[in-house]
XYZ file of C-alpha atoms in Angstrom:
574
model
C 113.180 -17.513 -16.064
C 114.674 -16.089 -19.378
C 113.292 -12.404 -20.200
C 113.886 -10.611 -23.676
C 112.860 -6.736 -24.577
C 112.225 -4.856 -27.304
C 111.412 -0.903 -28.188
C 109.930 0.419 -30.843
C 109.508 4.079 -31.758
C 106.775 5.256 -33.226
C 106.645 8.903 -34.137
C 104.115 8.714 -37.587
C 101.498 6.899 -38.973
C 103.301 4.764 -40.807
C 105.697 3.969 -37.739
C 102.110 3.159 -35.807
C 100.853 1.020 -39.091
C 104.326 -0.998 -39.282
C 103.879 -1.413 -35.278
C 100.540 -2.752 -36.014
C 101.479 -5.335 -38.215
C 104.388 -6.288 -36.246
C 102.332 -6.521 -33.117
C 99.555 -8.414 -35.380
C 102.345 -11.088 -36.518
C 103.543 -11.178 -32.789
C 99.995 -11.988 -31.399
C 99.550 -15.148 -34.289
C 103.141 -16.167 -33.155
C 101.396 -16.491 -29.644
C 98.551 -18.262 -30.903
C 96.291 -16.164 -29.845
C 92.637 -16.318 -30.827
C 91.127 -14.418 -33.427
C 89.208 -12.829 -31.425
C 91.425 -12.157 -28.860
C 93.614 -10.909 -31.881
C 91.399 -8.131 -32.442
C 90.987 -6.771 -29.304
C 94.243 -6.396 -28.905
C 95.043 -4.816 -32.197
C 92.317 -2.485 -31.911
C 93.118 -1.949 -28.494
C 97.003 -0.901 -29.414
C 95.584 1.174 -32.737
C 93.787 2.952 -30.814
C 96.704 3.560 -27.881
C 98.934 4.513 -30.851
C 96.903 7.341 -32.299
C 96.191 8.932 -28.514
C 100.065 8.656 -27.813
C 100.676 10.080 -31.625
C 98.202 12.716 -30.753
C 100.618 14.106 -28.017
C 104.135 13.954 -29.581
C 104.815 10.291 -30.402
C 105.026 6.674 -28.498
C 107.097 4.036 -27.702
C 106.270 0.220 -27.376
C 107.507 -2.070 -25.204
C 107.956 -5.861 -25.904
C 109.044 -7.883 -23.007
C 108.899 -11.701 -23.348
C 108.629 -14.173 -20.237
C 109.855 -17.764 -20.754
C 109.791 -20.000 -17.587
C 112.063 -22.746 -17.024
C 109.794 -26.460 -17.828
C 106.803 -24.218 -18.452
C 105.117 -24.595 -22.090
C 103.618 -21.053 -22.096
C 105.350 -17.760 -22.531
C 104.420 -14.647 -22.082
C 103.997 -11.600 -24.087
C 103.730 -8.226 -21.982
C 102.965 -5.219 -24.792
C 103.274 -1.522 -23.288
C 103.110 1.608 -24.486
C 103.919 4.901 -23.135
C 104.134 8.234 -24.624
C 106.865 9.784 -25.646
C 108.551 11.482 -22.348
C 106.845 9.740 -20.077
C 103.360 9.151 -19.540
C 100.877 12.175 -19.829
C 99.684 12.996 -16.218
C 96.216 11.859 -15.654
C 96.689 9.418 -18.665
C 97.445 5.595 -17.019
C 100.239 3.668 -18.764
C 98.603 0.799 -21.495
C 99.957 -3.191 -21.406
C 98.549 -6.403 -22.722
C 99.772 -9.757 -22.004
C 99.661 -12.428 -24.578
C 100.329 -16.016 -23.984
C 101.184 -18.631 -26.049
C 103.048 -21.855 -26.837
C 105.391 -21.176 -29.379
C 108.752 -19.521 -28.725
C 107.851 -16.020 -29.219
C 110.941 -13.299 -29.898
C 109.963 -10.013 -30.624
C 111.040 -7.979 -33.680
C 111.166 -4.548 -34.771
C 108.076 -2.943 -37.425
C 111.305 -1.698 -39.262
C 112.407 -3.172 -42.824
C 114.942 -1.917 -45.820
C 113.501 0.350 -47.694
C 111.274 -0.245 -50.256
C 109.463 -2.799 -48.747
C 107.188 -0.118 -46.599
C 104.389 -0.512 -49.090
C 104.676 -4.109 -49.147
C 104.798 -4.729 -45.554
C 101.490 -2.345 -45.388
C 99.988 -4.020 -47.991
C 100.200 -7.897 -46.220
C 99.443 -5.738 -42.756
C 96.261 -4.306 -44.276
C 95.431 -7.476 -46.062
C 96.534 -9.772 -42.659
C 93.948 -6.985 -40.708
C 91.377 -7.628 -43.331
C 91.846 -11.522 -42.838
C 91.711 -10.726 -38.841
C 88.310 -8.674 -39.517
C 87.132 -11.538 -41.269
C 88.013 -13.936 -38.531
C 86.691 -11.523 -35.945
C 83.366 -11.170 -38.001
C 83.255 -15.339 -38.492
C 83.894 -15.720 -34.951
C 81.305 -12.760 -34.169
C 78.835 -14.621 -36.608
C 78.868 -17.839 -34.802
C 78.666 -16.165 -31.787
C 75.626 -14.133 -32.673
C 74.194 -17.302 -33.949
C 75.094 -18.981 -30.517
C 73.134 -16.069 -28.919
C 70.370 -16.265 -31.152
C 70.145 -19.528 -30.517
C 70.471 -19.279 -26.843
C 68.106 -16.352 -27.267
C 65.429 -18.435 -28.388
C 66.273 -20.815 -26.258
C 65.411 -18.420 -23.259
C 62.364 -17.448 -25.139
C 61.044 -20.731 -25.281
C 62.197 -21.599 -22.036
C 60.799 -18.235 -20.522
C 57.289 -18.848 -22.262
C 57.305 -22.258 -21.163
C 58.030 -21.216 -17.636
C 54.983 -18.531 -18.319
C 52.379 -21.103 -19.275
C 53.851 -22.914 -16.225
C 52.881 -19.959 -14.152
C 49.727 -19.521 -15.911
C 48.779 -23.261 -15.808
C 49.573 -22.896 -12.104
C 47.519 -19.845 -11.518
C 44.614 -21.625 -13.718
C 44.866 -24.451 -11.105
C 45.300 -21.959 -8.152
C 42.237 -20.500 -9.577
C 40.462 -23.884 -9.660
C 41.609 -24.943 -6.006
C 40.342 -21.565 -4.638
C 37.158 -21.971 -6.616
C 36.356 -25.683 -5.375
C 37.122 -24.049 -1.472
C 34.950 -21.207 -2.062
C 32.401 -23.926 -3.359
C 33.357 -26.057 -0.719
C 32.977 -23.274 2.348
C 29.657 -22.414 0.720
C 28.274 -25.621 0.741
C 28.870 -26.674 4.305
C 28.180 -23.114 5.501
C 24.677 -23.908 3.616
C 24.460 -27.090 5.030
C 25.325 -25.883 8.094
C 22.587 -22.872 8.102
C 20.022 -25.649 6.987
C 20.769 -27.743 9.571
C 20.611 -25.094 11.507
C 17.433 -24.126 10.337
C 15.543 -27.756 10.305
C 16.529 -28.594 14.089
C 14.893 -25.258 15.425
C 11.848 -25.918 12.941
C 11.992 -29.526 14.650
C 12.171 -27.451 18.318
C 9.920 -24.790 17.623
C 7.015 -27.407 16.200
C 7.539 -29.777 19.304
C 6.867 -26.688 21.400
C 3.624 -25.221 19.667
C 2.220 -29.058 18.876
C 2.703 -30.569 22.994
C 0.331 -27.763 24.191
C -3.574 -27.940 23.292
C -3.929 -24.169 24.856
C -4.315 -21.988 21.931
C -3.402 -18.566 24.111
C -0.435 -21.241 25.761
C 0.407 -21.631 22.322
C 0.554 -17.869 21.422
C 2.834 -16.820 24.869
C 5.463 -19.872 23.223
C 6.078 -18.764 19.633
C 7.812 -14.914 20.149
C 9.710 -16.207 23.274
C 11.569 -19.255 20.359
C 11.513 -16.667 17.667
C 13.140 -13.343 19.003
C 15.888 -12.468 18.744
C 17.301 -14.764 16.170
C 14.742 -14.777 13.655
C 12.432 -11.878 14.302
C 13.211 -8.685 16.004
C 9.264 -8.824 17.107
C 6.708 -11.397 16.577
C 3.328 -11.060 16.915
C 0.494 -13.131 16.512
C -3.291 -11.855 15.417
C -5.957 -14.433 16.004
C -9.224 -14.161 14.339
C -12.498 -14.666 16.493
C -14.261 -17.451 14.981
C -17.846 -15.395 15.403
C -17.095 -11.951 14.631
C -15.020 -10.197 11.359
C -11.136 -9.551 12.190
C -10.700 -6.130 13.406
C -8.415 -4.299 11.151
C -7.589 -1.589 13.261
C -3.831 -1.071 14.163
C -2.770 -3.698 12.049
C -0.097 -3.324 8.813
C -1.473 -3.177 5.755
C 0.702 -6.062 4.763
C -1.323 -7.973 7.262
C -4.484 -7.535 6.177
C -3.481 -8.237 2.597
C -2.519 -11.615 4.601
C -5.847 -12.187 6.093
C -7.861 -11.534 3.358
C -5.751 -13.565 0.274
C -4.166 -16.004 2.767
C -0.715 -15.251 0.881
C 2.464 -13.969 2.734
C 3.407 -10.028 2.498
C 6.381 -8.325 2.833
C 6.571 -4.633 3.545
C 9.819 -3.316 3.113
C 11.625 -0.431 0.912
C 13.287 -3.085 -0.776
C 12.137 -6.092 -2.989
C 12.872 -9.157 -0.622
C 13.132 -11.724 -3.413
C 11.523 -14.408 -0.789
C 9.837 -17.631 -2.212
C 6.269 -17.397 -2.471
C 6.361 -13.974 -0.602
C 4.353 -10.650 -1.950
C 6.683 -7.560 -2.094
C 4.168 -4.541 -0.543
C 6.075 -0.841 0.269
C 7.301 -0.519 3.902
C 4.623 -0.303 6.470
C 4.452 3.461 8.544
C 4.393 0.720 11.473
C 7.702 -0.338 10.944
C 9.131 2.362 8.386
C 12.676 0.880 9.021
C 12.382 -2.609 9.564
C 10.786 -5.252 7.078
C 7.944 -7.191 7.818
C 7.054 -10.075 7.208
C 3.395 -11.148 7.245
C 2.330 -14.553 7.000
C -1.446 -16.016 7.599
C -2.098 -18.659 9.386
C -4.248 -21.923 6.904
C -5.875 -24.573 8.383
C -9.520 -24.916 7.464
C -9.284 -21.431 6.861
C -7.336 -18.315 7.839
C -7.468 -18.192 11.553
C -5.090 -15.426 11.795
C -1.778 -13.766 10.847
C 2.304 -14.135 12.171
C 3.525 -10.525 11.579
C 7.711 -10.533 11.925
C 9.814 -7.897 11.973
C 13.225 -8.655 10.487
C 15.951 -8.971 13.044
C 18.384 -7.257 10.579
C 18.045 -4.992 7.567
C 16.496 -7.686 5.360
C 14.879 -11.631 6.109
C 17.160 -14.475 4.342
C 15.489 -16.590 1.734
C 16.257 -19.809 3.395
C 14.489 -18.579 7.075
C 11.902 -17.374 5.242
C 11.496 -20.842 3.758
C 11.538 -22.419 7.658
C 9.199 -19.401 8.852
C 6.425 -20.308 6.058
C 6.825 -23.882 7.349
C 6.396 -23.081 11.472
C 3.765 -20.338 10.450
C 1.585 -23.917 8.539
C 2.480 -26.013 11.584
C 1.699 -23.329 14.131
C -1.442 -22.617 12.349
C -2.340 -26.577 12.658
C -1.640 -26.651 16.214
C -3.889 -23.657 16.919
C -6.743 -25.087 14.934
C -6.310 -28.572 17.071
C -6.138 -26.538 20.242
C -9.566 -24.689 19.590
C -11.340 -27.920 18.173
C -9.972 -29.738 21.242
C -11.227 -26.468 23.409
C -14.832 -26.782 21.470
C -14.722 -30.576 22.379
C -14.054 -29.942 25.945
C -16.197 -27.398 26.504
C -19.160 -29.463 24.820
C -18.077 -32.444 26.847
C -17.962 -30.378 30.020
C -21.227 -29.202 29.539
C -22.821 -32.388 28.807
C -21.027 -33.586 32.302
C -22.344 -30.713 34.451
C -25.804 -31.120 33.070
C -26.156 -34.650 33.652
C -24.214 -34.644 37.472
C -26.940 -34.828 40.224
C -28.357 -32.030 42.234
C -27.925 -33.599 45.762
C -31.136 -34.497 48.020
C -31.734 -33.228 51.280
C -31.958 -36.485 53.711
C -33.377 -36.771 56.820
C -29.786 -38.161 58.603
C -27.735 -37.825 55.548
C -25.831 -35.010 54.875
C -23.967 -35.048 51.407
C -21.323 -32.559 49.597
C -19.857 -33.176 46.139
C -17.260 -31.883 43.582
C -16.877 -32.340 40.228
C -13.502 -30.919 38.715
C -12.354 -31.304 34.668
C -9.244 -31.747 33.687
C -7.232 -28.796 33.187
C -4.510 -30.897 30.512
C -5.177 -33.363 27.878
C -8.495 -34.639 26.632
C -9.495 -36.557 29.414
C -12.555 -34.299 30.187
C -16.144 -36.612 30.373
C -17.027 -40.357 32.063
C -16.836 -39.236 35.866
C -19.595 -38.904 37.774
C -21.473 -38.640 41.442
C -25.136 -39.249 42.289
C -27.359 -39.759 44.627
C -31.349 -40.044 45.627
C -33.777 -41.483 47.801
C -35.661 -44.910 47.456
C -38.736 -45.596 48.245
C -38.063 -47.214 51.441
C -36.408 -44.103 52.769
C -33.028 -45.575 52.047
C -30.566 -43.094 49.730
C -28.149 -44.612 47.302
C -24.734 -42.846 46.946
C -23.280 -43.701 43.928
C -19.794 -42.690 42.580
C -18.541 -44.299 39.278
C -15.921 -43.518 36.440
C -16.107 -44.729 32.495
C -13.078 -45.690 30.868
C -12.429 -43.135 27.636
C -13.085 -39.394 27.703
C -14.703 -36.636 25.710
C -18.031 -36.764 24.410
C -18.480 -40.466 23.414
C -17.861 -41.472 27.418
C -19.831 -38.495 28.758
C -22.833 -39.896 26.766
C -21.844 -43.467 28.147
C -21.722 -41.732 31.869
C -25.352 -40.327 31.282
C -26.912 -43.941 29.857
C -25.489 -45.637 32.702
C -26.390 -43.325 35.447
C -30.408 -43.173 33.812
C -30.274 -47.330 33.920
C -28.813 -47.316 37.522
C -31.583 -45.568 38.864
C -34.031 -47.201 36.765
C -32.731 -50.341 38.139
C -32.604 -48.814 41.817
C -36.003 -48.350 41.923
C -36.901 -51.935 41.494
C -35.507 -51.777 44.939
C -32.376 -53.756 44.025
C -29.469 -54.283 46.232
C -26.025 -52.375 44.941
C -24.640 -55.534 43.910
C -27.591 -56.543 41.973
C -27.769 -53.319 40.276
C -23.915 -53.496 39.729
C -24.165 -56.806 38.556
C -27.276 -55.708 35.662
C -25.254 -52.149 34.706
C -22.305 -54.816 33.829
C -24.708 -57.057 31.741
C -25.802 -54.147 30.129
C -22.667 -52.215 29.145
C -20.742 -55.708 28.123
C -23.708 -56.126 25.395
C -24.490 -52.517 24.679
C -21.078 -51.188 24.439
C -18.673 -54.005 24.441
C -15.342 -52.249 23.337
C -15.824 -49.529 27.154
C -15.509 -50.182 30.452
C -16.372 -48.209 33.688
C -15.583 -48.706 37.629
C -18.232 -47.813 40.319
C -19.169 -48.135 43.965
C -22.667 -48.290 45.630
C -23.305 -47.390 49.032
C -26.934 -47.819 50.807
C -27.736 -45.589 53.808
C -30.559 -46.343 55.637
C -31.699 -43.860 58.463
C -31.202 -44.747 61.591
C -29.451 -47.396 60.673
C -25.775 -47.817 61.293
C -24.889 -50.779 58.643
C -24.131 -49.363 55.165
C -24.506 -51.773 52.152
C -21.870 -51.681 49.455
C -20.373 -53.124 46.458
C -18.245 -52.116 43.984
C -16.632 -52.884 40.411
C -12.936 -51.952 40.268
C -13.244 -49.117 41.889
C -10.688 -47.274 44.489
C -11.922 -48.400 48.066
C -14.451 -45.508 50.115
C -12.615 -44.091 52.816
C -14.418 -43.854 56.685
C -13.738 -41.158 58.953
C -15.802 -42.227 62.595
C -16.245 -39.094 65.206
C -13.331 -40.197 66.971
C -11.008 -39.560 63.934
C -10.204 -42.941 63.210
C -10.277 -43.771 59.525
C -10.471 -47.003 57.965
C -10.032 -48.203 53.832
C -12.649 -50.494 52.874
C -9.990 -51.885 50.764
C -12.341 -55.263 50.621
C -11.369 -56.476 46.958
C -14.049 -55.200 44.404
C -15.499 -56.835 41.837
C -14.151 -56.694 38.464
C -15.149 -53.496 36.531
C -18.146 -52.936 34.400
C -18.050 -54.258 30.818
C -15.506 -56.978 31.003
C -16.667 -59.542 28.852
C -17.018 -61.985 31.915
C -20.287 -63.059 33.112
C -20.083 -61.754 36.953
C -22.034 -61.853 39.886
C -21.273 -58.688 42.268
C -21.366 -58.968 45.717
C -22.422 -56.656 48.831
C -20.571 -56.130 52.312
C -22.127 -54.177 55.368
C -19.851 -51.550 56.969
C -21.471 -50.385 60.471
C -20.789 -46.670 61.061
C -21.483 -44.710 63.896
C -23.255 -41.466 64.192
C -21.183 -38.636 62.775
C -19.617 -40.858 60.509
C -17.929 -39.473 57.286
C -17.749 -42.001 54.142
C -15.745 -40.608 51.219
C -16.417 -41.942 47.775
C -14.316 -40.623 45.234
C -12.738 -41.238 41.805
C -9.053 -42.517 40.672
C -7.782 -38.718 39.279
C -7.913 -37.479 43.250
C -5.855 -39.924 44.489
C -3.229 -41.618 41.190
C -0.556 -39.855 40.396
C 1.745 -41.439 37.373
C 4.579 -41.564 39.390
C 3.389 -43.076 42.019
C 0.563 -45.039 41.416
C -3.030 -45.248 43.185
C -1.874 -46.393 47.038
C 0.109 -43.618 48.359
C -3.197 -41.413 47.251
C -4.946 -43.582 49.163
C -3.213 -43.092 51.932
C -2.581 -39.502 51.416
C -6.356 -39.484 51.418
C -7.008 -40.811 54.514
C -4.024 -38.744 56.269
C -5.934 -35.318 55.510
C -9.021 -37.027 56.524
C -8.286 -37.760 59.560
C -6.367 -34.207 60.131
C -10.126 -32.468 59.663
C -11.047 -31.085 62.864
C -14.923 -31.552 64.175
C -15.684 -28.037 63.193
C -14.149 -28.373 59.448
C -16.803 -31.899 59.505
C -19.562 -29.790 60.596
C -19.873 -27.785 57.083
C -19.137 -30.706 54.179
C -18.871 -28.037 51.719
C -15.626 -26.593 53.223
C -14.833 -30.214 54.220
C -14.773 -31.120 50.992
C -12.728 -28.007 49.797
C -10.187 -28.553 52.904
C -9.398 -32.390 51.374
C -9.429 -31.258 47.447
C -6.629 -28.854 48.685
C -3.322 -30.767 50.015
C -4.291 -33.792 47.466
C -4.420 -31.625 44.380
C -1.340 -29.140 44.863
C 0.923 -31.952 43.189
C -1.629 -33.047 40.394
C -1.214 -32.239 36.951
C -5.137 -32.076 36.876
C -4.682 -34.463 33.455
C -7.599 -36.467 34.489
C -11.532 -35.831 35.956
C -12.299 -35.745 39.529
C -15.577 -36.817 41.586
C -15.488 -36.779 45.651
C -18.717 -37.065 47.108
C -19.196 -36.793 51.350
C -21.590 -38.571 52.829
C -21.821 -37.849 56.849
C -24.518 -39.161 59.292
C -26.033 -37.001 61.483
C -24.468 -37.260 64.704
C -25.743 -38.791 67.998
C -28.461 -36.780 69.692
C -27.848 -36.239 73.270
């Protein structure tokens, strides 16, 4: 490595402006860039002047040339005069360039000083010029960069807004999306308990049945309270103690709401809140079928009733009114029927030797109320006719049937006809007169005295004998076929001898079938508990007849009519 130095004194301005120009031809020997040109040069002005400032300076030119290397290097220093000022750090800048590089001294001969100055100031001026071409182009480069970053930073913010804009649009379609399946949901919700709630009001045919069902499906979920106000069909409804929204109900037929708010419900009436219920809405909604038969007052099981339970509640309120109408017409129908079937059952004859008991019992469920029936009377031979019989159908229509039938079997009786002769006419009859019903009966002929009994039936379950002993027999002998049947038929009679103190009971199907089950394990149910009577239960028929009723009805749904008529002969005289 080869090293050369050089120091130059500078104790005026002139010293610092011929170091300046020297330094400025040293750094374009170097090949330094403009730029870097000017930093320097401004960089060792400005050095100069603080080192002038504080008694003179001295700079230091030490060049670098390494053996096979192309570059050399140009160290510039410079210290004050004396030494460095404390507190003031020592100033150096390296140049490095290609070209041999000596150093030489800002001195010339005299006379050139103005010269020199004048190519330094000029040379400066062209370095300015570079410096502000080089400073141009970068500016220019910035500006351009600069609007590059602007368009790149407002693409990137429509990016971001593009992004929030879809953002916005996802979140919208969820919120859409969680509202329409929570809606679905709630009227899903909503239709299956309507579906519920109408199965459970529509099965029963009991209006006040009916009534005990609907507040035990509705609270708590959709009504804090629920209560129902049925009209009497003969009388005026009774205001008193109701809301005033529901007796605006009864007497428009329109749904009220009483609240201290508007309740915005479809097809609802806004009323103010009811003192009955001062912090609770109601909701009061009358009950149309052929009329207003009463009103569904509801008291909101939160601070207000939704729109779309309202909706379902207007719905139940139509369907529960329908049920309620069916159950009273149905009630009016059974009642009517009932009464035509007590009128037209037989008061039973006292009978020298006979003793008879009967029961007659409606169905408690369903419509099957009407068509059985019991009878019995004397002949004019002394003989007495027991007759037990059941037409197929119920309700009015078969309780009229019942009555026509029973009026042309003792009309035909009297004729003194055997029971299979008067079976045998009652079938010709009813397959003419009323070809679309049918009806089953039995006919038993007790003669006093006289221990053969004469009977015959059509499709009818078989009489059951109890003798004194306790043995019981099934006259399970096959009947004929039942009344009506569009068969010509010919019945037939069989003789069953009794003894004294013989029981024979006659009875119809809803004692002994059970739908489970069928007929025959009544049967034989039947004759089971007759056989358990003791002698002193047979002594009184009328308990008898209550003691068997008892263990074969405590598993019946009572959907069906009952007859059981007794029929004991006096026992043996001793």
């Amino acid at each position: 490595m080869t090293t050369a130095s050089d120091v130059w004194h500078i104790a005026s301005l002139s010293d610092a402006a011929r170091a300046r120009a020297a330094a400025a031809r040293l750094a374009v020997a170097a090949g330094a860039p403009a730029l870097e040109r000017a930093r320097f040069l401004t960089a060792l002005t400005d050095r100069l002047r603080q080192c002038l400032a504080q008694g003179g300076a001295e700079v230091v030119v030490t060049t670098e040339e390494a053996g096979g290397e192309p570059d050399r290097l140009v160290r510039v220093a410079v210290r004050t005069v004396g030494g460095p000022v404390e507190g003031t750090p020592p100033w150096q800048f390296t140049l490095t360039g290609p070209c041999p590089v000596r150093p030489s001294a800002p001195g010339h001969p005299a006379g050139q000083d103005g010269t020199e100055l004048a190519e330094a100031l000029l040379a400066a001026d062209e370095e300015s010029a570079a410096a502000l071409d080089r400073l141009d182009e970068l500016e220019e480069l910035v500006r351009f960069h600069r609007e590059e970053l602007h368009q790149t930073n407002q693409g990137v913010l429509a990016l971001h807004a593009e992004l929030d804009a879809v953002s916005r649009a996802q979140r919208e379609l969820l919120d859409a999306e969680r509202t329409a399946r929570t809606a679905a949901e709630n009227a899903r919700r909503l239709l299956t308990f309507l579906t519920t709630a109408s199965a459970v009001v529509t099965t029963s045919l009991d209006h006040e049945d009916i009534v005990r069902r609907l507040p035990r499906l509705l609270v708590p979920e959709y009504a804090g309270r629920a209560d129902i106000w049925i009209f009497d069909e003969d009388q005026e409804p009774h205001h008193g103690g109701r809301p005033a929204a529901a007796v605006t109900a009864a007497r428009t037929g329109r749904p009220q709401h009483a609240a201290d708010h508007p309740g915005d419900l479809p097809g609802v009436e806004d009323h103010p809140p009811s003192v009955l219920s001062p912090d609770r809405p109601l909701l009061c909604i009358p009950l149309t079928a052929r009329g207003v038969l009463g009103v569904l007052t509801l008291t909101a099981p939160g601070p207000r009733f939704d729109p779309d339970t309202c909706v379902m509640l207007l719905e139940l309120a139509r369907r529960l009114a329908t049920a309620l109408d069916n159950a009273r017409r149905y009630e009016q129908h059974r009642d009517t029927a009932e009464a035509l079937q007590r009128a037209q059952l037989t008061e039973l004859p006292s009978s020298e030797g006979l003793f008879l008991a009967a029961r007659y019992l409606p169905a408690t469920h369903g419509l099957n109320i009407g068509g059985d029936w019991y009878d019995a009377f004397p002949q004019p031979d002394g003989s007495v006719l027991a007759v037990i019989g059941d037409v197929t159908g119920h309700g009015l229509r078969a309780a009229v049937i019942m009555g026509q039938l029973r009026t042309a079997l003792r009309a035909y009786a009297v004729e003194g006809d055997s029971p299979a002769r008067i079976l045998t006419r009652l079938h010709h009859l009813l397959r003419h007169q009323q070809p679309e019903l049918y009806a089953t009966a039995v006919i038993a002929r007790f003669r006093p005295g006289d221990p053969d009994v004469v009977w015959a039936a059509a499709g009818h379950p078989p009489a059951v004998v109890r003798s004194p002993d306790g043995e019981v027999r099934v006259l399970d002998t096959k009947p004929g076929i039942m009344l009506g049947v569009p068969l010509a038929y010919e019945y037939e009679d069989h003789v069953v001898r009794i003894g004294p103190g013989s029981t024979v009971a006659l009875y119809t199907d809803g004692l002994v079938e059970r739908r489970a089950q069928g007929i025959d394990p009544g049967i034989d149910r039947l004759a089971h508990v007759l056989a358990a009577l003791s002698p002193a239960e047979l002594e009184d028929l009328d308990a008898c007849a209550d003691s068997l009723l008892k263990p074969m009805l405590h598993d019946s749904e009572r959907d069906d009519d009952i007859c059981l008529l007794l029929c004991r002969t006096a026992p043996e005289t001793v």
